[in-house]
CSV table of N, CA and C in Angstrom, one decimal:
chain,number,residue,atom,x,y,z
B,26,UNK,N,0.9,2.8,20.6
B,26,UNK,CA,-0.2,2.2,19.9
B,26,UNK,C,0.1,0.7,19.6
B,27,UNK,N,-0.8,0.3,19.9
B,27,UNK,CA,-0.5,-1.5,19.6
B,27,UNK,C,-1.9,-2.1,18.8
B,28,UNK,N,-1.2,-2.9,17.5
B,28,UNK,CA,-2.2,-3.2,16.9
B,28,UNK,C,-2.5,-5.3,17.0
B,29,UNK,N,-3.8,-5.1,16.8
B,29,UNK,CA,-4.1,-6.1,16.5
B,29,UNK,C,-3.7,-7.2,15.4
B,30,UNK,N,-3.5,-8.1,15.6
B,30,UNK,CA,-3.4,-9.0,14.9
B,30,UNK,C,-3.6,-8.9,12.8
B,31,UNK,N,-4.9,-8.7,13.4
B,31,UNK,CA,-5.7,-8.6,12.1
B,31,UNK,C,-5.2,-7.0,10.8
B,32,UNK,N,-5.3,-6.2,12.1
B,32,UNK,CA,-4.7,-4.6,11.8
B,32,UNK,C,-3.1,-4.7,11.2
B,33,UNK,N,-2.3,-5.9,11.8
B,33,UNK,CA,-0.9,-5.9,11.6
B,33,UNK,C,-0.5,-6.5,10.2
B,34,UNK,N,-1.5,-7.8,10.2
B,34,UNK,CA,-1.4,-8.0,8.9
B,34,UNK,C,-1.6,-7.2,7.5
B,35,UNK,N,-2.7,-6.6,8.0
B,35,UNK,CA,-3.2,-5.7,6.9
B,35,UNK,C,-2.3,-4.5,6.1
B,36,UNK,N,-1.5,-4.3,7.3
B,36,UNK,CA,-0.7,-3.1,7.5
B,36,UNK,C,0.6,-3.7,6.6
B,37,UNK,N,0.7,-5.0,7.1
B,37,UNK,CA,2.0,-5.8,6.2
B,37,UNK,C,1.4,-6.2,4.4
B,38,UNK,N,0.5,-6.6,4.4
B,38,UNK,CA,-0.1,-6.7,3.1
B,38,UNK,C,-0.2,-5.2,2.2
B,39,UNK,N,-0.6,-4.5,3.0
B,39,UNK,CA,-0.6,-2.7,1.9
B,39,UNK,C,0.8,-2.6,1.7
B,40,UNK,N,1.6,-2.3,2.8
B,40,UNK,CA,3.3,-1.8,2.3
B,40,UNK,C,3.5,-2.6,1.7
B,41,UNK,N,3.9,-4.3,1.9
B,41,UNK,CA,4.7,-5.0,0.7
B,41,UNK,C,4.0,-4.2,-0.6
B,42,UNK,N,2.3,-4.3,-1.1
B,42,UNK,CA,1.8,-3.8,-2.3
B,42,UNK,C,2.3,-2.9,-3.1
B,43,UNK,N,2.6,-1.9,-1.8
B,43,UNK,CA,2.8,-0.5,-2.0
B,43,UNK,C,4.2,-0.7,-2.8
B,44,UNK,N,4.9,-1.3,-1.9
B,44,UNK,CA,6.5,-1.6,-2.4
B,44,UNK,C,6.5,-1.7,-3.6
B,45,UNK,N,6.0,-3.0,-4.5
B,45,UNK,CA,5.8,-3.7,-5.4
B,45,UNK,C,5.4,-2.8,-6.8
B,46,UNK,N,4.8,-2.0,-6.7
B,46,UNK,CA,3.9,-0.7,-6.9
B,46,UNK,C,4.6,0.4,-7.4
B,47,UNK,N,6.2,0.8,-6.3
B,47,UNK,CA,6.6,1.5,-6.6
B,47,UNK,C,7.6,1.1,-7.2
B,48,UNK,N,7.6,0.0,-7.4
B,48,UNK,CA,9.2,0.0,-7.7
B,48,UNK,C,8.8,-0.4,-9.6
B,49,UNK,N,7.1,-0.8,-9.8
B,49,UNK,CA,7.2,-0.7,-11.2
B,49,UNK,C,7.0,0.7,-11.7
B,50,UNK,N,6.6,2.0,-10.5
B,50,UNK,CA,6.4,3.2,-10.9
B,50,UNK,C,8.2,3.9,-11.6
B,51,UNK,N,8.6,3.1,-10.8
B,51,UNK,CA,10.3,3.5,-10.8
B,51,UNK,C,10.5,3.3,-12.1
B,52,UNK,N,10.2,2.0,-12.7
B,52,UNK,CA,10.8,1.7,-14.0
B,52,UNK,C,10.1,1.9,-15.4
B,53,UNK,N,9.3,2.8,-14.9
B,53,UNK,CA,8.4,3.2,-16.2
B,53,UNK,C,7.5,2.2,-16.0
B,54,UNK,N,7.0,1.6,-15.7
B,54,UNK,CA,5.9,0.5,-16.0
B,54,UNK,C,4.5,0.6,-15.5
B,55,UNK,N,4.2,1.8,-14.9
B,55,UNK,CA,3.4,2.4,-14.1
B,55,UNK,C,3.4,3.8,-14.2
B,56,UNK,N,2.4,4.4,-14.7
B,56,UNK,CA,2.7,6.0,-14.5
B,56,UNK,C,1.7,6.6,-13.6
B,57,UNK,N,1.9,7.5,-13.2
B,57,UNK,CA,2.0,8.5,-11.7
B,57,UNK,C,0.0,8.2,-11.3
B,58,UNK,N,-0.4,8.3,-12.4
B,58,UNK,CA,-2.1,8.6,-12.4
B,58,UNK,C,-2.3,6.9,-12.0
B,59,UNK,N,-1.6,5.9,-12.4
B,59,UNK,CA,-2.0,4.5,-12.6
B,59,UNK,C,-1.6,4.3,-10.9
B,60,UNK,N,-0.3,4.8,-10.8
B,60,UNK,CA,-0.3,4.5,-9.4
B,60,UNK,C,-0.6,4.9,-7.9
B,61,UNK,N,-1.5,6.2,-8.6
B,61,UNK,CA,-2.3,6.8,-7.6
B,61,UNK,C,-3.7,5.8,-7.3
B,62,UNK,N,-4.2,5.3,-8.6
B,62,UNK,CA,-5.1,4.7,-8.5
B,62,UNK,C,-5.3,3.8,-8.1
B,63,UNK,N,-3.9,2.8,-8.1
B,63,UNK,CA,-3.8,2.0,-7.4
B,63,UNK,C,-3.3,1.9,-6.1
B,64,UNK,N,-3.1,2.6,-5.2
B,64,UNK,CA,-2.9,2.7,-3.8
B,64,UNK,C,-4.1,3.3,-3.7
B,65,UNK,N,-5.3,4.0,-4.0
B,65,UNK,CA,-6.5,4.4,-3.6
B,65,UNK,C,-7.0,2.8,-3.4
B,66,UNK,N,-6.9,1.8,-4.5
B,66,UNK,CA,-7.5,0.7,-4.4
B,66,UNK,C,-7.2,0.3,-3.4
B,67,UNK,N,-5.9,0.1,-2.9
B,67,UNK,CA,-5.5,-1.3,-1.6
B,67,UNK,C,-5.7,-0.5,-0.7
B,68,UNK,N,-5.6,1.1,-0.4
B,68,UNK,CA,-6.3,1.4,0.9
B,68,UNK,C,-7.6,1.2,0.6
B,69,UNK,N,-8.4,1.3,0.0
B,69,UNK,CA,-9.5,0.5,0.0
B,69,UNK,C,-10.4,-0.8,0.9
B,70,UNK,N,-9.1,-1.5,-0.1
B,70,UNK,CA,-8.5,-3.3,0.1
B,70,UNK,C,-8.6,-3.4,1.9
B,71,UNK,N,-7.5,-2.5,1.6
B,71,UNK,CA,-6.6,-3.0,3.4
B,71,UNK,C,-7.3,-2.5,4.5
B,72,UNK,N,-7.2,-1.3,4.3
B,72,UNK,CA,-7.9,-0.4,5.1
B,72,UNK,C,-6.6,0.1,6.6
B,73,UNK,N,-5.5,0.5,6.0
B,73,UNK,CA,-4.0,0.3,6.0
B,73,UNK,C,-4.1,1.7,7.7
B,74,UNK,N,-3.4,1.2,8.4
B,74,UNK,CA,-3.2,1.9,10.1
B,74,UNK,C,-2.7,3.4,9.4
B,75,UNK,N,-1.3,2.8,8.7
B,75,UNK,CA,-0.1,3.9,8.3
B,75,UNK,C,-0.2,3.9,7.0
B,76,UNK,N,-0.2,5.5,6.4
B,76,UNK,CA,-0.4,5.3,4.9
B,76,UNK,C,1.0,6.1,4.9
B,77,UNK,N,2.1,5.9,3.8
B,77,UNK,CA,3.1,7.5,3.2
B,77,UNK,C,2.4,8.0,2.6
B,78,UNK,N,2.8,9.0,2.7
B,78,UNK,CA,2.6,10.1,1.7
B,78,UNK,C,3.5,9.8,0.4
B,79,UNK,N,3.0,8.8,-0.3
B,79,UNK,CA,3.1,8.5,-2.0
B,79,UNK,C,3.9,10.2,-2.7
């Protein structure tokens, strides 16, 4: 599979998010319902190739 430009970026903008996301879920600063909510949002947002399974 080879993506496009626009698809790649997108893809780079959700993970970094996701990252960022999880790592305040890590430290208490986010809990489990806030951060579901908020990866519903940025796939949303992004409209992301590859999603994890959160």
């Amino acid at each position: 599979m080879r993506l496009s430009e626009d698809q790649f970026q997108r893809q780079m903008d959700y993970s970094a998010t996701m990252h960022v996301l999880e790592d305040l879920r890590k430290q208490g600063l986010l809990s489990d319902s806030e951060f579901e909510k908020a990866n519903s949002l940025m796939v949303e947002k992004y409209s992301p190739i590859i999603q994890p399974n959160c």
